[in-house]
């Protein structure tokens, strides 16, 4: 039970630059946060891009099984990316003014400092509305979707962090999913006191199969984009002992799928690699439950909800020793870490998992299940409700 006073529910406006039907960590977090708050009796409103540039309005939508009001602002597709849309910046402030005057929220929780989050923070601060900000964005990651030359990219990164600083200074509380992400944000801006708050998940929604595996199936879940470095996993597979007969399933879709399918063919492993494309939540959970291990080579994870989902499914994890992944993967306990980009070392760590004794394998499974418990969604909801009410929260 939350500490929220049920007689005084909050009217919470969650501002998202990515949201359903987008598939990424920030969108998934916002969806689960909004649904969890509705379940607790809060009055939740979400602001998100529309799916078409000529559609602006307020709609009752079902998110994670809960009905809530979603205010969709007209948006345009960013064509270097396979699905990313953005609201025109010079229109966002006007949309924000009208919406805030109508909804009159008690608190605004922005999920990024970009267009929607920036507009809501600026206009909300003028009205004296409490602003809470969660940072899911690293300007460095956005570069995957630009065509800028290297020198221009360096300038863009500096500009991006300065722009983030100008928006985040309007917030009374700033959070990121992990301590490492909080430290990175503090180094990159003038913000201090950034709180690590897990994105959270409900582990009971996932099923762990603790029986020995008859097949060696590796799985990755997430967007099929450059920053995920799925090519490193593909290059590692031919290095794994052929006697293990390893197969690999990529659950998700993205702009790199065709390139990766081509690479798998060039490596001679196309018959052992499956790309599912977008799947339902039920199908995603089934892929995790049935796999032997979860593998992630990404070097830019601020937390990785997909890795937490794999842990809640009782999987050993093999992950790049980068950004927030070491917070989830304890080397030698619930899996192994490898040097980012090193496909030879990745292959060695995969072999360690798949060649482990039944007792060792079961130990890694149990370690994943135990480690994910600290990321329970109710803890996350408790923390944000306290922040919304201006209560002190321990870092």
Coordinates of C-alpha atoms in Angstrom, one line a residue:
X1 CA 0.0 0.0 0.0
X2 CA 1.3 3.5 -0.9
X3 CA 1.7 6.2 1.6
X4 CA -0.6 8.3 -0.6
X5 CA -3.5 9.9 1.2
X6 CA -6.5 8.3 -0.6
X7 CA -8.7 11.2 0.3
X8 CA -6.5 13.6 -1.7
X9 CA -5.5 12.0 -5.0
X10 CA -3.1 13.9 -7.1
X11 CA -3.7 15.1 -10.6
X12 CA -0.5 14.1 -12.3
X13 CA 0.5 15.1 -15.8
X14 CA 3.2 12.8 -17.3
X15 CA 5.0 14.4 -20.3
X16 CA 6.5 11.9 -22.8
X17 CA 8.3 12.5 -26.1
X18 CA 8.0 8.7 -26.7
X19 CA 5.0 6.7 -25.7
X20 CA 2.7 3.9 -26.9
X21 CA 2.8 2.7 -29.8
X22 CA 6.6 3.4 -29.5
X23 CA 8.7 0.6 -28.1
X24 CA 11.7 1.7 -26.0
X25 CA 12.6 1.8 -22.4
X26 CA 11.4 5.4 -21.7
X27 CA 8.0 4.6 -23.3
X28 CA 7.6 1.4 -21.4
X29 CA 8.5 3.0 -18.1
X30 CA 6.0 5.8 -18.6
X31 CA 3.3 3.4 -19.5
X32 CA 3.9 1.3 -16.4
X33 CA 4.2 4.3 -14.2
X34 CA 1.0 5.8 -15.5
X35 CA -0.9 2.5 -15.1
X36 CA 0.5 1.9 -11.6
X37 CA -0.6 5.4 -10.5
X38 CA -4.1 4.9 -11.9
X39 CA -4.3 1.7 -9.9
X40 CA -3.5 3.6 -6.8
X41 CA -6.3 6.1 -7.3
X42 CA -4.4 9.0 -8.7
X43 CA -5.8 11.2 -11.5
X44 CA -3.3 10.6 -14.3
X45 CA -3.0 12.5 -17.6
X46 CA -0.4 11.7 -20.2
X47 CA 1.0 14.0 -22.9
X48 CA 2.5 12.2 -25.9
X49 CA 3.0 12.6 -29.7
X50 CA 0.2 11.7 -32.0
X51 CA 0.7 9.0 -34.6
X52 CA -0.2 11.5 -37.3
X53 CA 0.8 15.1 -37.9
X54 CA -2.9 16.2 -38.3
X55 CA -4.2 14.7 -35.1
X56 CA -4.3 16.7 -31.9
X57 CA -6.8 15.9 -29.1
X58 CA -7.5 14.2 -25.8
X59 CA -8.4 10.6 -25.8
X60 CA -9.3 7.9 -23.2
X61 CA -6.8 5.1 -23.9
X62 CA -6.1 1.7 -22.2
X63 CA -2.5 1.5 -21.1
X64 CA -1.2 -1.6 -19.4
X65 CA -4.8 -2.6 -18.7
X66 CA -5.8 0.8 -17.2
X67 CA -7.9 3.6 -18.7
X68 CA -6.5 7.1 -18.6
X69 CA -6.6 10.4 -20.5
X70 CA -3.9 10.7 -23.1
X71 CA -3.4 14.1 -24.7
X72 CA -1.9 13.6 -28.2
X73 CA -0.1 16.5 -29.8
X74 CA 0.4 16.6 -33.6
X75 CA 3.8 15.1 -34.5
X76 CA 5.9 14.5 -37.5
X77 CA 8.0 11.5 -38.4
X78 CA 11.8 11.7 -38.2
X79 CA 12.8 9.8 -41.3
X80 CA 16.3 8.7 -40.4
X81 CA 14.7 6.7 -37.6
X82 CA 12.2 3.8 -38.2
X83 CA 9.5 5.2 -35.9
X84 CA 10.6 8.3 -34.0
X85 CA 8.1 11.2 -34.1
X86 CA 8.4 14.7 -32.8
X87 CA 6.1 17.6 -32.0
X88 CA 7.1 20.8 -33.8
X89 CA 9.0 22.8 -31.1
X90 CA 7.4 26.2 -32.0
X91 CA 4.0 24.7 -31.5
X92 CA 4.7 22.8 -28.3
X93 CA 4.6 25.8 -26.0
X94 CA 1.2 26.8 -27.2
X95 CA -0.1 23.3 -26.8
X96 CA 1.3 23.3 -23.3
X97 CA -0.2 26.6 -22.2
X98 CA -3.7 25.5 -23.3
X99 CA -3.5 22.1 -21.7
X100 CA -2.1 23.3 -18.4
X101 CA -4.9 26.0 -18.2
X102 CA -7.5 23.2 -18.8
X103 CA -6.1 20.3 -16.7
X104 CA -4.5 22.3 -13.9
X105 CA -2.2 19.5 -12.6
X106 CA -0.7 19.3 -9.1
X107 CA 2.5 18.1 -10.5
X108 CA 4.2 17.6 -13.9
X109 CA 6.5 14.6 -14.4
X110 CA 8.6 15.0 -17.6
X111 CA 10.3 12.0 -19.1
X112 CA 12.8 14.0 -21.2
X113 CA 14.0 17.5 -21.7
X114 CA 13.4 17.5 -25.4
X115 CA 10.2 18.9 -27.0
X116 CA 7.2 17.9 -24.9
X117 CA 9.1 17.8 -21.7
X118 CA 10.7 21.1 -22.3
X119 CA 7.4 22.9 -23.1
X120 CA 5.6 21.5 -20.1
X121 CA 8.5 22.3 -17.8
X122 CA 8.8 25.9 -19.0
X123 CA 5.1 26.6 -18.9
X124 CA 4.5 24.7 -15.7
X125 CA 7.2 26.5 -13.8
X126 CA 5.6 29.8 -14.8
X127 CA 2.4 28.7 -13.1
X128 CA 4.2 27.4 -10.0
X129 CA 3.5 23.8 -10.7
X130 CA 5.9 21.3 -9.1
X131 CA 8.1 19.7 -11.8
X132 CA 9.7 16.3 -11.4
X133 CA 12.0 15.2 -14.2
X134 CA 13.3 11.7 -15.1
X135 CA 16.2 11.6 -17.6
X136 CA 16.2 8.7 -20.0
X137 CA 18.1 10.5 -22.7
X138 CA 21.8 10.8 -23.6
X139 CA 22.5 13.1 -26.5
X140 CA 25.2 10.7 -27.6
X141 CA 22.6 8.1 -28.3
X142 CA 20.6 10.4 -30.5
X143 CA 23.5 10.6 -32.9
X144 CA 22.6 7.2 -34.3
X145 CA 19.7 8.9 -36.0
X146 CA 21.5 11.8 -37.5
X147 CA 23.7 12.2 -40.6
X148 CA 26.1 14.7 -39.0
X149 CA 29.9 14.6 -39.5
X150 CA 32.1 13.8 -36.5
X151 CA 33.0 17.4 -35.6
X152 CA 29.3 18.4 -35.8
X153 CA 28.4 15.5 -33.6
X154 CA 30.8 16.7 -30.8
X155 CA 29.2 20.1 -31.0
X156 CA 25.7 18.5 -30.9
X157 CA 26.5 16.6 -27.8
X158 CA 27.7 19.7 -26.0
X159 CA 24.6 21.6 -27.1
X160 CA 22.4 18.7 -26.1
X161 CA 23.7 18.6 -22.5
X162 CA 23.5 22.4 -22.2
X163 CA 19.9 22.2 -23.4
X164 CA 19.1 19.5 -20.9
X165 CA 20.6 21.6 -18.1
X166 CA 18.4 24.5 -18.9
X167 CA 15.3 22.4 -18.6
X168 CA 16.3 20.2 -15.7
X169 CA 17.1 23.3 -13.5
X170 CA 13.3 23.9 -13.5
X171 CA 12.6 20.6 -11.7
X172 CA 12.3 20.3 -7.9
X173 CA 13.5 16.7 -8.2
X174 CA 15.5 14.9 -10.9
X175 CA 15.8 11.1 -11.2
X176 CA 17.5 8.6 -13.4
X177 CA 17.1 4.8 -13.4
X178 CA 20.5 4.0 -11.7
X179 CA 23.2 5.5 -9.6
X180 CA 25.6 5.3 -12.5
X181 CA 23.2 7.2 -14.8
X182 CA 22.8 9.8 -12.1
X183 CA 26.5 10.3 -11.8
X184 CA 26.8 10.6 -15.6
X185 CA 24.1 13.2 -15.6
X186 CA 25.8 15.2 -12.8
X187 CA 29.1 15.1 -14.7
X188 CA 27.5 16.3 -17.9
X189 CA 25.4 19.2 -16.4
X190 CA 25.3 21.5 -13.4
X191 CA 22.6 19.5 -11.7
X192 CA 23.3 17.9 -8.4
X193 CA 21.4 15.6 -6.0
X194 CA 20.1 13.5 -8.9
X195 CA 18.2 10.5 -7.4
X196 CA 18.5 7.0 -8.7
X197 CA 15.0 5.5 -9.0
X198 CA 14.6 2.1 -10.7
X199 CA 12.1 2.0 -13.6
X200 CA 10.7 -1.1 -11.8
X201 CA 8.7 -4.0 -13.0
X202 CA 6.2 -6.5 -11.5
X203 CA 8.2 -9.7 -11.4
X204 CA 5.1 -11.8 -10.9
X205 CA 4.1 -11.0 -14.5
X206 CA 7.0 -13.2 -15.7
X207 CA 7.4 -17.0 -15.5
X208 CA 10.7 -18.7 -14.7
X209 CA 11.4 -22.2 -15.9
X210 CA 13.9 -23.8 -13.5
X211 CA 14.1 -27.1 -15.3
X212 CA 17.3 -28.1 -17.3
X213 CA 17.3 -26.9 -20.9
X214 CA 17.2 -29.4 -23.8
X215 CA 18.3 -26.8 -26.3
X216 CA 20.7 -23.8 -26.0
X217 CA 18.8 -20.8 -27.1
X218 CA 20.1 -17.3 -26.5
X219 CA 17.6 -14.4 -26.6
X220 CA 17.8 -10.6 -26.9
X221 CA 14.9 -8.3 -26.4
X222 CA 14.9 -4.7 -27.5
X223 CA 15.0 -2.2 -30.3
X224 CA 17.1 -3.4 -33.3
X225 CA 19.3 -0.3 -33.5
X226 CA 23.0 0.5 -33.7
X227 CA 23.3 1.4 -30.0
X228 CA 22.3 -2.1 -29.0
X229 CA 25.3 -3.6 -30.8
X230 CA 23.5 -6.8 -31.8
X231 CA 26.2 -7.3 -34.4
X232 CA 28.6 -8.1 -31.6
X233 CA 26.4 -11.0 -30.5
X234 CA 26.1 -12.3 -34.1
X235 CA 29.9 -12.3 -34.5
X236 CA 30.3 -14.2 -31.2
X237 CA 28.0 -17.0 -32.1
X238 CA 30.3 -18.7 -34.7
X239 CA 33.0 -18.6 -32.0
X240 CA 31.0 -20.6 -29.5
X241 CA 31.8 -24.3 -29.3
X242 CA 29.8 -25.9 -32.2
X243 CA 28.9 -28.9 -30.0
X244 CA 26.6 -26.5 -28.0
X245 CA 24.5 -26.0 -31.2
X246 CA 23.5 -22.5 -30.1
X247 CA 20.6 -20.6 -31.6
X248 CA 19.8 -16.9 -31.1
X249 CA 16.4 -15.1 -31.1
X250 CA 16.2 -11.4 -31.5
X251 CA 12.8 -10.2 -30.1
X252 CA 12.0 -6.8 -31.4
X253 CA 12.3 -4.7 -34.5
X254 CA 14.2 -1.6 -35.8
X255 CA 16.1 0.0 -38.6
X256 CA 19.1 -2.4 -38.4
X257 CA 17.1 -5.6 -38.9
X258 CA 18.0 -5.9 -42.6
X259 CA 21.7 -5.2 -42.0
X260 CA 21.8 -7.8 -39.2
X261 CA 20.0 -10.4 -41.3
X262 CA 22.6 -9.8 -44.0
X263 CA 25.4 -10.1 -41.5
X264 CA 24.0 -13.4 -40.1
X265 CA 24.0 -14.8 -43.7
X266 CA 27.6 -13.7 -44.2
X267 CA 28.6 -15.4 -41.0
X268 CA 26.9 -18.6 -42.0
X269 CA 24.5 -18.6 -39.1
X270 CA 21.3 -17.4 -40.7
X271 CA 19.7 -20.8 -40.0
X272 CA 20.4 -20.3 -36.3
X273 CA 19.2 -16.7 -35.9
X274 CA 15.6 -15.7 -35.8
X275 CA 14.2 -12.1 -35.9
X276 CA 10.7 -12.0 -34.6
X277 CA 9.8 -8.4 -35.3
X278 CA 7.3 -6.8 -32.9
X279 CA 5.5 -9.2 -30.6
X280 CA 2.8 -9.1 -28.0
X281 CA 3.7 -9.0 -24.3
X282 CA 2.6 -12.6 -24.0
X283 CA 4.9 -13.7 -26.8
X284 CA 7.8 -11.7 -25.4
X285 CA 7.4 -13.4 -22.0
X286 CA 7.2 -16.8 -23.7
X287 CA 10.5 -16.2 -25.5
X288 CA 12.2 -15.2 -22.2
X289 CA 10.8 -18.2 -20.3
X290 CA 11.9 -20.7 -22.9
X291 CA 15.4 -19.3 -23.4
X292 CA 18.7 -20.6 -21.9
X293 CA 20.3 -17.2 -21.4
X294 CA 19.7 -13.5 -22.1
X295 CA 22.5 -11.7 -24.0
X296 CA 22.9 -7.9 -24.3
X297 CA 25.9 -6.1 -25.9
X298 CA 24.5 -2.5 -25.6
X299 CA 26.9 0.2 -24.3
X300 CA 24.3 2.9 -23.6
X301 CA 21.8 1.4 -21.2
X302 CA 20.6 3.8 -18.4
X303 CA 19.0 0.8 -16.8
X304 CA 17.6 -1.8 -19.3
X305 CA 14.1 -2.9 -18.6
X306 CA 14.6 -5.9 -21.0
X307 CA 17.4 -7.2 -18.8
X308 CA 15.2 -6.9 -15.7
X309 CA 12.5 -8.8 -17.5
X310 CA 15.0 -11.5 -18.3
X311 CA 16.0 -11.7 -14.7
X312 CA 12.4 -11.9 -13.6
X313 CA 12.1 -14.9 -16.1
X314 CA 14.9 -16.6 -14.2
X315 CA 17.6 -16.3 -17.0
X316 CA 21.3 -16.1 -16.5
X317 CA 22.6 -12.8 -18.2
X318 CA 25.6 -12.2 -20.3
X319 CA 26.0 -8.4 -20.7
X320 CA 28.5 -5.8 -21.8
X321 CA 30.4 -4.2 -18.9
X322 CA 29.0 -0.8 -19.7
X323 CA 26.8 2.0 -18.2
X324 CA 24.1 0.5 -16.0
X325 CA 24.3 -3.2 -16.9
X326 CA 26.9 -4.0 -14.1
X327 CA 24.2 -2.8 -11.7
X328 CA 22.0 -5.7 -12.8
X329 CA 24.6 -8.4 -13.7
X330 CA 26.9 -9.5 -10.9
X331 CA 29.8 -11.3 -12.5
X332 CA 29.8 -14.9 -11.5
X333 CA 26.5 -14.7 -9.7
X334 CA 23.6 -14.3 -12.0
X335 CA 25.7 -14.3 -15.2
X336 CA 28.8 -12.8 -16.7
X337 CA 30.1 -9.4 -18.0
X338 CA 32.3 -9.0 -21.0
X339 CA 34.4 -6.1 -22.5
X340 CA 32.1 -4.0 -24.7
X341 CA 32.5 -4.9 -28.4
X342 CA 34.7 -7.9 -27.7
X343 CA 32.9 -10.8 -29.5
X344 CA 35.6 -13.3 -28.6
X345 CA 35.2 -12.6 -24.9
X346 CA 31.4 -12.7 -25.3
X347 CA 31.6 -16.1 -26.8
X348 CA 33.7 -17.3 -23.9
X349 CA 31.2 -16.0 -21.4
X350 CA 28.3 -17.6 -23.3
X351 CA 30.1 -20.9 -23.1
X352 CA 30.6 -20.5 -19.4
X353 CA 26.8 -20.3 -18.9
X354 CA 25.9 -23.1 -21.3
X355 CA 28.6 -25.4 -20.1
X356 CA 27.9 -24.9 -16.4
X357 CA 26.7 -27.8 -14.3
X358 CA 23.0 -28.1 -13.5
X359 CA 23.7 -26.8 -10.0
X360 CA 25.7 -23.8 -11.3
X361 CA 23.0 -23.0 -13.9
X362 CA 20.3 -23.2 -11.2
X363 CA 22.3 -20.9 -9.0
X364 CA 22.5 -18.2 -11.7
X365 CA 18.8 -18.5 -12.3
X366 CA 18.0 -18.1 -8.6
X367 CA 20.4 -15.2 -8.4
X368 CA 18.6 -13.4 -11.2
X369 CA 15.3 -13.9 -9.5
X370 CA 16.6 -12.6 -6.2
X371 CA 18.4 -9.6 -7.6
X372 CA 15.4 -8.3 -9.5
X373 CA 13.3 -8.1 -6.4
X374 CA 14.8 -4.7 -5.4
X375 CA 13.3 -3.3 -8.7
X376 CA 9.7 -4.0 -7.7
X377 CA 7.4 -1.5 -9.3
X378 CA 5.7 -0.7 -6.0
X379 CA 8.9 0.7 -4.6
X380 CA 9.2 2.9 -7.7
X381 CA 5.6 4.1 -7.3
X382 CA 6.1 4.9 -3.6
X383 CA 9.1 7.0 -4.4
X384 CA 7.5 9.0 -7.2
X385 CA 4.3 9.6 -5.2
X386 CA 6.5 11.0 -2.4
X387 CA 8.4 13.2 -4.9
X388 CA 5.1 14.5 -6.3
X389 CA 4.0 15.6 -2.9
X390 CA 7.4 17.3 -2.2
X391 CA 8.4 14.8 0.5
X392 CA 12.1 14.0 1.1
X393 CA 13.4 10.8 -0.5
X394 CA 16.7 9.1 0.4
X395 CA 19.1 8.8 -2.5

